[in-house]
């Protein structure tokens, strides 16, 4: 119970997978925990936990592993669609690949540049070419959204109703007139709406959104848009999420002052709150990574990394109070300093902060909710 720490790869880990050169990405599929990452040779790996037998396992996704997909230069991003698990990544030519498991076997498909769609090549190099996988509100569409080599946002999506693939340009004269992007897009569903957020070249967060009734719209989230939130840090992306009640949509981002900001819609108005640093809701230190957020037991948790490799959690308890805790490096665990961004996620009664150290070893700090044992009342005394 309480906080625990496990090493997932490299010598001494639960798997012997090679060290990572990418931020880890985690997905839960059929009760299994899957931690995906990329090694220095461009191979995509999946360290996964099977709860049925309590074992950790390792599989190579591309380049002669479960598929013959080419080497990766960006990604992976993992998504689940019905009974399928999808590992998306980008190769050196900007091709967007999807290695997916459908319950019976593995398949490979190219989604842009003359593959399933005619969408252009993706931007290559660094975290600015992450693919965001998300499903539409009706769960009939699966979307793979990336930043093209022309700095526009493109969305390749599968429509199960028509049994077809389609590519659409989201900004820069496509579905909206939003400006060009300077970082990865991030997709999210809020009620019947589809939202694609990104950072422009002027450190502004934009939201291109579909209202569910045939209309696309665009709004500026910070810096004099719907809120006065601080300018964003160049090249990063907003993390878009929905609160436990489903009544609030949040755009959480790294400001160019290294503080974390959260712009949110509460059903009637937009608000912005500073989460970290002096004057914020917590006194968490300066951030050097984009934030990641999750909901755990009605609590809102925002994780990030500081310049010393500390992993931090600024969290709202649901009763009006914000708190901050250090996750590694003599915080709630003894995990080593982080060298990559943290991924925050939940499975069952566990909350996880998964990250890699500077050597590329992946660590998972996780909290397990204590089990409350209720003793049965004593039997009544005999008459």
XYZ file of C-alpha atoms in Angstrom:
383
model
C 0.000 0.000 0.000
C 1.087 3.630 -0.318
C 3.943 4.592 -2.660
C 6.081 2.064 -4.562
C 8.860 2.184 -7.160
C 9.730 -0.218 -9.958
C 12.365 -0.252 -12.710
C 10.904 -1.353 -16.037
C 13.806 -1.741 -18.497
C 17.586 -2.099 -18.741
C 19.707 -4.282 -16.455
C 17.868 -4.949 -13.230
C 14.462 -3.971 -14.601
C 11.305 -6.022 -14.798
C 12.144 -6.434 -18.476
C 15.579 -6.301 -20.087
C 14.503 -3.925 -22.822
C 17.104 -1.459 -24.098
C 17.340 2.070 -22.787
C 15.003 4.728 -24.133
C 15.690 7.928 -26.069
C 12.048 9.045 -25.913
C 9.525 9.953 -23.260
C 7.675 6.788 -22.213
C 4.022 6.524 -23.228
C 1.612 4.321 -21.282
C -1.668 2.677 -22.268
C -3.997 0.194 -20.570
C -5.366 -2.483 -22.902
C -7.577 -5.369 -21.757
C -6.344 -4.875 -18.195
C -2.687 -4.932 -19.276
C -0.294 -2.054 -18.606
C 1.770 -1.174 -21.707
C 4.801 1.146 -21.512
C 5.993 2.114 -25.006
C 9.253 3.818 -25.919
C 11.900 4.207 -28.658
C 15.571 3.158 -28.495
C 18.602 4.792 -30.124
C 18.345 2.493 -33.166
C 14.770 3.581 -33.947
C 13.149 0.435 -32.576
C 9.822 0.808 -30.780
C 9.459 -1.346 -27.645
C 6.541 -2.345 -25.466
C 7.147 -3.390 -21.848
C 3.818 -4.772 -20.674
C 2.367 -6.269 -17.509
C -0.072 -9.188 -17.572
C -2.265 -9.207 -14.462
C -3.455 -12.742 -15.174
C -0.062 -14.209 -14.257
C 1.650 -11.228 -12.600
C 4.478 -11.075 -15.162
C 6.262 -8.311 -17.073
C 6.978 -9.000 -20.743
C 8.766 -7.317 -23.649
C 8.039 -7.091 -27.369
C 9.569 -5.136 -30.248
C 6.872 -3.428 -32.304
C 8.647 -2.490 -35.563
C 11.743 -3.315 -37.606
C 11.432 -7.078 -37.546
C 9.514 -7.345 -34.299
C 5.779 -8.022 -34.353
C 5.644 -5.931 -37.563
C 8.086 -4.973 -40.323
C 7.506 -1.237 -39.900
C 10.550 0.958 -40.610
C 12.710 2.641 -37.994
C 11.112 5.414 -35.943
C 12.427 8.938 -35.373
C 9.475 10.161 -33.280
C 6.922 8.551 -31.003
C 5.432 6.227 -30.048
C 1.921 7.298 -29.070
C -0.393 4.453 -28.031
C -4.177 4.402 -28.409
C -6.993 1.896 -27.912
C -9.955 1.610 -30.284
C -12.593 -0.998 -29.480
C -10.645 -4.306 -29.255
C -7.532 -2.902 -30.957
C -4.309 -1.466 -29.553
C -2.393 0.969 -31.793
C 1.275 2.061 -31.667
C 1.767 5.137 -33.888
C 5.122 6.632 -34.829
C 6.880 8.614 -37.572
C 9.834 7.471 -39.670
C 12.694 9.550 -41.072
C 10.767 10.406 -44.251
C 7.782 11.774 -42.336
C 5.610 8.711 -42.917
C 3.043 8.026 -40.204
C 2.868 4.317 -39.304
C 0.341 2.431 -37.227
C 1.260 -0.986 -35.824
C -1.886 -2.435 -34.293
C -3.072 -5.591 -32.543
C -6.705 -6.627 -33.028
C -6.939 -9.493 -30.562
C -5.834 -12.131 -33.046
C -2.619 -10.760 -34.542
C -0.520 -7.744 -35.510
C -0.945 -5.573 -38.623
C 0.825 -2.556 -40.102
C -0.556 0.388 -42.067
C 0.822 3.654 -43.402
C -1.625 6.486 -42.767
C -0.278 9.456 -44.774
C 1.766 10.294 -47.873
C -0.021 7.901 -50.209
C -0.888 5.275 -47.625
C -4.413 5.121 -46.264
C -4.716 8.870 -46.912
C -3.003 11.493 -49.068
C -2.106 13.652 -46.057
C 1.376 15.175 -46.434
C 4.542 14.013 -44.696
C 4.820 14.798 -41.006
C 7.419 17.043 -39.451
C 10.380 14.921 -38.384
C 12.687 15.225 -35.412
C 12.130 15.606 -31.686
C 8.990 15.667 -29.617
C 7.421 18.199 -31.990
C 6.346 15.295 -34.195
C 4.299 13.309 -31.729
C 1.060 11.839 -33.061
C -2.079 12.270 -30.951
C -4.473 9.294 -31.119
C -8.040 9.824 -29.941
C -11.565 8.577 -30.589
C -14.584 10.692 -31.474
C -17.515 11.088 -29.012
C -19.586 8.377 -30.718
C -16.614 5.957 -30.716
C -17.148 5.356 -34.448
C -14.016 7.245 -35.525
C -10.356 6.843 -34.627
C -8.141 9.893 -35.233
C -4.371 10.167 -35.785
C -3.453 13.858 -35.625
C 0.043 15.177 -36.376
C 1.977 18.269 -37.412
C 2.795 18.318 -41.102
C 6.086 19.395 -42.633
C 4.333 22.667 -43.584
C 3.540 23.364 -39.892
C -0.158 22.756 -40.423
C -2.093 20.219 -38.334
C -3.410 17.181 -40.214
C -5.883 14.580 -39.018
C -6.131 11.113 -40.586
C -9.222 9.330 -39.307
C -11.029 6.030 -39.753
C -14.829 6.181 -39.970
C -16.324 2.801 -39.144
C -19.744 3.870 -40.443
C -18.412 4.318 -43.953
C -15.498 1.910 -43.631
C -13.103 4.495 -45.009
C -10.055 6.645 -44.201
C -10.090 10.442 -44.611
C -7.450 13.158 -44.158
C -8.347 16.708 -43.169
C -6.263 19.826 -42.708
C -7.254 21.437 -39.411
C -5.665 24.928 -39.394
C -3.914 27.366 -41.728
C -6.814 27.582 -44.175
C -8.111 24.061 -43.631
C -11.100 23.473 -41.380
C -10.154 26.661 -39.505
C -7.983 29.712 -40.117
C -5.929 29.127 -36.996
C -2.236 30.014 -37.420
C 0.570 27.575 -38.165
C 1.753 25.285 -35.367
C 5.119 25.263 -33.597
C 4.613 21.969 -31.734
C 2.637 18.770 -31.560
C -1.169 18.748 -31.550
C -3.162 17.202 -28.728
C -6.700 15.883 -29.243
C -9.479 15.551 -26.679
C -13.228 14.901 -26.619
C -15.528 17.037 -24.475
C -19.202 16.055 -24.533
C -20.116 15.956 -28.258
C -17.199 18.171 -29.308
C -13.811 17.298 -30.826
C -10.942 19.568 -29.706
C -7.446 19.775 -31.213
C -5.081 22.056 -29.316
C -1.630 23.273 -30.349
C 0.956 26.003 -29.791
C 1.387 28.642 -32.481
C 4.662 30.262 -33.434
C 3.804 33.222 -31.196
C 3.494 31.144 -27.995
C -0.276 31.209 -28.126
C -2.435 28.141 -27.458
C -5.120 27.581 -30.089
C -8.099 25.239 -30.016
C -9.610 24.078 -33.292
C -12.870 22.400 -32.357
C -15.795 20.645 -34.018
C -19.173 21.263 -32.371
C -20.787 17.959 -33.384
C -23.264 19.740 -35.670
C -21.147 20.142 -38.773
C -19.222 23.284 -37.805
C -15.520 23.837 -37.097
C -14.418 26.749 -34.933
C -11.164 28.197 -33.627
C -10.383 30.027 -30.406
C -7.251 31.390 -28.796
C -6.991 30.045 -25.248
C -4.377 32.279 -23.570
C -2.593 35.629 -23.856
C -5.669 37.777 -24.499
C -7.836 35.102 -26.052
C -10.617 33.509 -24.013
C -8.303 33.945 -20.993
C -5.388 36.200 -20.098
C -3.173 33.214 -19.391
C 0.588 33.740 -19.722
C 2.249 33.064 -23.127
C 3.193 29.422 -23.647
C 6.714 28.074 -23.889
C 7.740 27.742 -27.555
C 7.420 24.318 -29.149
C 5.463 22.664 -26.344
C 1.902 21.396 -26.544
C -1.138 21.866 -24.287
C -2.348 18.842 -22.357
C -6.142 18.770 -22.776
C -8.287 16.854 -20.295
C -11.714 16.749 -18.630
C -12.378 16.956 -14.872
C -14.013 14.091 -12.907
C -17.513 15.560 -13.101
C -17.297 15.996 -16.868
C -18.299 19.653 -16.511
C -14.878 21.246 -17.043
C -12.442 21.095 -19.956
C -8.823 21.997 -19.167
C -5.958 23.233 -21.349
C -2.879 22.848 -19.133
C 0.397 24.162 -20.507
C 3.937 25.325 -19.755
C 4.313 29.107 -19.734
C 7.373 30.858 -21.100
C 8.144 31.846 -17.487
C 8.471 28.095 -16.634
C 5.266 28.082 -14.574
C 2.381 25.682 -15.250
C -0.915 27.330 -16.237
C -4.377 25.827 -16.518
C -7.078 27.469 -18.658
C -10.455 25.810 -18.213
C -14.083 26.098 -19.272
C -16.609 25.342 -16.513
C -19.764 25.232 -18.618
C -20.495 28.954 -18.468
C -17.190 30.869 -18.530
C -13.442 30.564 -19.095
C -10.972 30.837 -16.225
C -7.214 30.593 -15.869
C -5.160 29.549 -12.865
C -1.434 29.535 -12.222
C -0.543 26.148 -10.760
C 3.134 26.479 -9.769
C 5.752 29.006 -8.629
C 5.261 32.183 -6.594
C 1.695 33.373 -6.763
C 0.451 29.997 -7.948
C -1.864 27.528 -6.276
C 1.218 25.557 -5.164
C 4.849 26.549 -4.626
C 6.148 23.854 -6.969
C 9.445 24.795 -8.658
C 10.043 25.895 -12.249
C 9.180 23.338 -14.917
C 11.256 22.278 -17.915
C 8.658 19.970 -19.458
C 5.141 20.130 -20.747
C 2.713 19.012 -18.022
C 0.713 15.794 -17.963
C -2.583 15.503 -16.099
C -4.873 12.756 -14.863
C -7.828 12.216 -12.563
C -7.509 9.812 -9.609
C -10.231 9.195 -7.020
C -11.895 12.562 -7.749
C -8.520 14.320 -7.488
C -6.903 16.375 -10.260
C -3.159 15.688 -10.644
C -0.739 17.716 -12.796
C 2.756 16.242 -13.145
C 5.914 17.812 -14.562
C 9.742 17.796 -14.386
C 12.065 20.491 -12.999
C 15.595 21.399 -14.152
C 17.201 19.180 -11.485
C 15.288 16.096 -12.617
C 12.692 16.298 -9.874
C 9.251 14.929 -10.759
C 6.466 16.949 -9.141
C 2.748 16.483 -8.620
C 0.507 19.516 -8.062
C -2.857 18.107 -7.088
C -6.347 19.259 -6.141
C -8.110 17.151 -3.514
C -11.668 17.911 -4.636
C -12.430 19.747 -1.383
C -10.993 23.148 -2.285
C -7.315 22.534 -1.505
C -4.264 22.394 -3.777
C -1.180 20.453 -2.675
C 2.268 19.649 -4.042
C 4.501 16.612 -3.596
C 7.821 15.500 -5.020
C 7.577 12.028 -6.544
C 11.252 11.014 -6.905
C 14.737 11.895 -5.604
C 13.958 11.645 -1.888
C 10.333 12.591 -2.355
C 7.610 10.016 -1.837
C 9.983 7.507 -3.527
C 13.758 7.155 -3.928
C 13.577 7.110 -7.733
C 16.532 8.737 -9.517
C 16.432 12.132 -11.193
C 14.410 12.340 -14.400
C 15.972 13.071 -17.761
C 12.742 12.802 -19.764
C 9.163 14.016 -19.314
C 6.777 12.260 -16.931
C 3.652 10.377 -17.999
C 0.821 10.423 -15.427
C -1.860 7.730 -15.595
C -4.310 5.615 -13.620
C -5.295 1.963 -13.626
C -7.814 0.654 -11.118
C -6.820 1.811 -7.627
C -3.296 2.814 -8.670
C -1.881 6.154 -9.808
C 1.395 6.089 -11.752
C 4.137 8.604 -12.545
C 6.292 6.962 -15.228
C 9.517 8.598 -16.442
C 13.059 7.852 -17.652
C 16.312 8.924 -16.053
C 19.163 10.528 -17.994
C 20.596 7.121 -18.926
C 17.280 6.042 -20.474
C 16.179 3.684 -17.700
C 12.413 3.826 -17.188
C 11.037 4.102 -13.648
C 7.467 3.853 -12.426
C 6.494 5.486 -9.128
C 2.974 4.452 -8.201
C 0.518 4.862 -5.373
C -1.869 2.091 -4.388
C -4.981 3.053 -2.465
C -4.982 1.266 0.899
C -7.613 -1.403 1.261
C -9.940 -0.632 4.142
C -10.920 -3.828 5.922
C -14.217 -3.531 7.718
C -14.513 -6.008 10.548
C -17.951 -7.578 10.894
C -19.765 -6.649 14.079
C -19.470 -9.143 16.925
C -22.327 -11.585 17.293
C -24.974 -10.596 19.814
C -24.588 -12.106 23.244
C -26.531 -15.299 23.856
C -29.949 -14.810 25.392
